[in-house]
Amino acid sequence: MILAIESSCDDTSVALVDMTGALFFHRSLSQNDLHAPYGGVVPELASRTHSERLPFLVEAAFSETGLSLDQVAAAALTTGPGLSGGLLSAISYLKGLCWSKKIPLIPVHHIRAHLRVAVEIEEEIPQESLGLVVSGGHTHLYRIRKWPDLDLVGRTVDDAAGEAFDKGAKVLGLPYPGGPEIEKAAEAWSGPFLKFLRGIHTPRELDFSFSGLKTAFVSHVRSEGITGDRLPLMAASYQDAIVSHLLDRIGKALGRFHPPVFLVGGGVAANQHFRTLLKILCEEKGIPLRIAPRPLCGDNAVMIALTGLELFRSGEIVRPPYSEIRPRPRWDED
Ligand code: KG4
Ligand code: ZN
């Protein structure tokens, strides 16, 4: 078995998969309620909470499946990019747990894991593919010349798409995280959308920018007010504006690179409006779309387990005393 932990932001998640990638256990504990009063993730609170919860989740993984640590061939964990305190919680915990049985560890890159679960475990990611990770921390487009090497070809110059959802939700009086709340509120609207800001300019053609859109939305909400029946219209229009901007840049990138497949993951990829329009766009362009299943879009340990399995198969393990295992909050820059 591969035991896996994800703790790079505000989700504590544990999974167990076997050597074929079959899932035996997966449980995530969200910290949304803890961070909600602050309107965003408080790193110190997040790492303390991961430390408290990890042993309980790992205990549950073994007691509920009847498996034991003796059946674990390796333990995979996110070592970056992410919040250093959260990364350190899992690193310290797994180093202690696994050292006792001399179980190797597998450091996993969080962004690669988001993209890896967009395809089946036995499916290879072809050379020259394109990938998008769209979440609360990332709106990043990558050219994958040869998996797992990622070349950044476009990124947000200000907020990530998930942040734009979260900030817009706040203005509408909806709780954090805002993406699912905006999606839910938007479901009650089926008419035409309000157009806030289109044709967003960025210095580089494949970059994204959401802050102007957010500002236009905030001033619209402040001037019009939120009466009960306008909430679905506002939520749906804002959602459509974010999705339209994503699709505009994706369309340009697909046109420029003609990738053999387009991989998409990250929390915002769970958005159904985005999924529907993206599928149409990829069909029009004749490019196969591989998008993570909705339950695996946000942060989760299954993506760490499956990426860990792939690394295990290619022998990329670290044995005790695990000296190469350290938090890499800015993995690609360190
Ligand atoms: O990948 P994720 O769980 O965590 C990281 O940021 O790494 O993504 C969380 C983000 C939040 O900003 C949340 O509002 C957004 O993804 N999100 C959504 C949806 N579900 C989560 N945004 C739009 N629609 C959704 N259904
Ligand atoms: Zn993530």
CSV table of C-alpha atoms in Angstrom, one decimal, residues 54-213:
chain,number,residue,atom,x,y,z
A,54,LEU,CA,-3.2,13.9,11.3
A,55,PRO,CA,-2.8,11.1,13.9
A,56,PHE,CA,-6.5,10.6,14.1
A,57,LEU,CA,-7.0,10.3,10.3
A,58,VAL,CA,-4.1,7.9,10.0
A,59,GLU,CA,-5.5,5.8,12.9
A,60,ALA,CA,-8.9,5.8,11.2
A,61,ALA,CA,-7.3,4.7,7.9
A,62,PHE,CA,-5.8,1.6,9.5
A,63,SER,CA,-8.6,0.7,11.9
A,64,GLU,CA,-11.4,1.1,9.4
A,65,THR,CA,-9.6,-0.9,6.6
A,66,GLY,CA,-8.1,-3.5,8.9
A,67,LEU,CA,-4.7,-2.8,7.2
A,68,SER,CA,-1.5,-2.1,9.2
A,69,LEU,CA,1.7,-0.1,8.8
A,70,ASP,CA,3.4,-3.4,8.0
A,71,GLN,CA,1.6,-3.4,4.6
A,72,VAL,CA,2.7,0.1,3.7
A,73,ALA,CA,5.5,0.0,1.1
A,74,ALA,CA,6.0,3.8,1.1
A,75,ALA,CA,4.4,7.0,2.4
A,76,ALA,CA,3.8,9.9,0.0
A,77,LEU,CA,3.4,13.5,1.2
A,78,THR,CA,3.1,16.9,-0.2
A,79,THR,CA,6.4,18.7,0.5
A,80,GLY,CA,5.6,21.8,-1.6
A,81,PRO,CA,4.6,24.2,-2.8
A,82,GLY,CA,2.4,25.3,0.1
A,83,LEU,CA,2.4,26.8,3.6
A,84,SER,CA,5.6,25.8,5.4
A,85,GLY,CA,3.9,25.0,8.7
A,86,GLY,CA,1.4,22.7,7.2
A,87,LEU,CA,4.1,20.9,5.1
A,88,LEU,CA,6.2,20.5,8.2
A,89,SER,CA,3.3,18.9,10.2
A,90,ALA,CA,3.1,16.0,7.7
A,91,ILE,CA,6.9,15.8,7.3
A,92,SER,CA,7.6,15.5,11.0
A,93,TYR,CA,4.7,13.2,11.6
A,94,LEU,CA,5.6,10.8,8.8
A,95,LYS,CA,9.3,10.8,9.5
A,96,GLY,CA,8.6,9.6,13.0
A,97,LEU,CA,5.9,7.1,12.0
A,98,CYS,CA,7.8,5.6,9.1
A,99,TRP,CA,11.3,5.6,10.7
A,100,SER,CA,10.1,3.1,13.2
A,101,LYS,CA,9.5,0.6,10.4
A,102,LYS,CA,12.2,1.9,7.9
A,103,ILE,CA,9.4,2.7,5.4
A,104,PRO,CA,10.6,5.0,2.6
A,105,LEU,CA,9.0,8.4,2.0
A,106,ILE,CA,8.0,10.0,-1.4
A,107,PRO,CA,8.0,13.8,-1.7
A,108,VAL,CA,5.2,14.9,-4.0
A,109,HIS,CA,4.9,18.3,-5.8
A,110,HIS,CA,1.4,19.6,-5.1
A,111,ILE,CA,0.7,21.1,-8.5
A,112,ARG,CA,1.9,18.0,-10.4
A,113,ALA,CA,-0.5,16.0,-8.2
A,114,HIS,CA,-3.5,18.3,-9.2
A,115,LEU,CA,-2.7,17.5,-12.8
A,116,ARG,CA,-1.9,13.8,-12.4
A,117,VAL,CA,-5.5,13.0,-11.2
A,118,ALA,CA,-6.9,14.5,-14.4
A,119,VAL,CA,-5.8,11.2,-16.1
A,120,GLU,CA,-6.2,7.5,-15.1
A,121,ILE,CA,-3.2,6.1,-13.3
A,122,GLU,CA,-2.2,3.8,-16.2
A,123,GLU,CA,-2.6,6.6,-18.8
A,124,GLU,CA,0.7,8.3,-19.7
A,125,ILE,CA,0.7,12.0,-20.0
A,126,PRO,CA,1.9,12.7,-23.6
A,127,GLN,CA,4.8,15.0,-24.3
A,128,GLU,CA,3.9,18.6,-25.2
A,129,SER,CA,0.6,18.4,-23.2
A,130,LEU,CA,-0.8,21.5,-21.7
A,131,GLY,CA,-2.0,21.8,-18.1
A,132,LEU,CA,-4.0,24.3,-16.1
A,133,VAL,CA,-4.2,24.4,-12.3
A,134,VAL,CA,-6.9,26.8,-11.2
A,135,SER,CA,-7.4,27.1,-7.4
A,136,GLY,CA,-7.3,29.5,-4.5
A,137,GLY,CA,-3.6,29.9,-4.8
A,138,HIS,CA,-3.0,29.2,-8.5
A,139,THR,CA,-4.2,30.1,-11.9
A,140,HIS,CA,-1.2,28.7,-13.8
A,141,LEU,CA,-0.9,27.3,-17.3
A,142,TYR,CA,1.9,24.9,-17.9
A,143,ARG,CA,3.4,23.4,-21.0
A,144,ILE,CA,4.5,19.8,-20.2
A,145,ARG,CA,7.3,19.1,-22.6
A,146,LYS,CA,8.0,15.8,-20.8
A,147,TRP,CA,6.1,14.8,-17.7
A,148,PRO,CA,6.7,15.6,-14.9
A,149,ASP,CA,8.6,18.7,-16.0
A,150,LEU,CA,6.4,21.8,-16.1
A,151,ASP,CA,7.2,25.0,-18.0
A,152,LEU,CA,5.1,27.9,-16.8
A,153,VAL,CA,3.6,29.7,-19.9
A,154,GLY,CA,0.9,31.8,-18.2
A,155,ARG,CA,-0.1,32.8,-14.8
A,156,THR,CA,-2.3,35.3,-12.9
A,157,VAL,CA,-0.7,38.7,-12.5
A,158,ASP,CA,-2.8,39.4,-9.4
A,159,ASP,CA,-5.5,37.2,-7.8
A,160,ALA,CA,-6.0,33.5,-8.5
A,161,ALA,CA,-9.4,32.6,-9.9
A,162,GLY,CA,-10.4,30.9,-6.6
A,163,GLU,CA,-9.5,34.1,-4.7
A,164,ALA,CA,-11.7,36.1,-7.1
A,165,PHE,CA,-14.6,33.8,-6.3
A,166,ASP,CA,-13.9,34.0,-2.6
A,167,LYS,CA,-13.7,37.9,-2.7
A,168,GLY,CA,-16.8,38.2,-4.8
A,169,ALA,CA,-18.7,35.9,-2.4
A,170,LYS,CA,-17.7,38.0,0.5
A,171,VAL,CA,-19.2,41.1,-1.1
A,172,LEU,CA,-22.4,39.2,-1.7
A,173,GLY,CA,-22.5,38.2,2.0
A,174,LEU,CA,-21.8,34.5,1.2
A,175,PRO,CA,-19.5,32.4,3.4
A,176,TYR,CA,-15.9,31.3,2.7
A,177,PRO,CA,-14.9,29.5,0.5
A,178,GLY,CA,-16.9,31.4,-2.0
A,179,GLY,CA,-16.6,29.4,-5.1
A,180,PRO,CA,-19.1,26.7,-4.2
A,181,GLU,CA,-21.4,29.3,-2.7
A,182,ILE,CA,-21.4,31.4,-5.9
A,183,GLU,CA,-22.0,28.3,-7.9
A,184,LYS,CA,-25.0,27.4,-5.7
A,185,ALA,CA,-26.5,30.9,-5.8
A,186,ALA,CA,-26.0,31.1,-9.6
A,187,GLU,CA,-28.1,27.9,-10.1
A,188,ALA,CA,-31.3,29.8,-9.5
A,189,TRP,CA,-30.6,32.1,-12.5
A,190,SER,CA,-31.2,31.1,-16.1
A,191,GLY,CA,-31.5,34.4,-17.9
A,192,PRO,CA,-28.8,36.6,-19.6
A,193,PHE,CA,-25.8,37.7,-17.6
A,194,LEU,CA,-24.7,41.2,-16.6
A,195,LYS,CA,-21.5,42.1,-18.4
A,196,PHE,CA,-19.0,43.7,-15.9
A,197,LEU,CA,-15.7,43.8,-17.6
A,198,ARG,CA,-14.7,42.0,-20.8
A,199,GLY,CA,-11.6,42.0,-22.9
A,200,ILE,CA,-9.3,42.0,-19.8
A,201,HIS,CA,-5.8,43.2,-20.8
A,202,THR,CA,-2.6,41.6,-19.6
A,203,PRO,CA,0.9,42.4,-20.8
A,204,ARG,CA,1.5,38.8,-21.9
A,205,GLU,CA,-1.2,37.1,-23.9
A,206,LEU,CA,-1.5,33.9,-21.8
A,207,ASP,CA,-1.5,35.6,-18.4
A,208,PHE,CA,-4.7,36.0,-16.4
A,209,SER,CA,-5.9,39.0,-14.3
A,210,PHE,CA,-8.9,39.0,-12.0
A,211,SER,CA,-8.5,42.1,-9.8
A,212,GLY,CA,-10.1,44.5,-12.3
A,213,LEU,CA,-13.0,42.2,-12.6
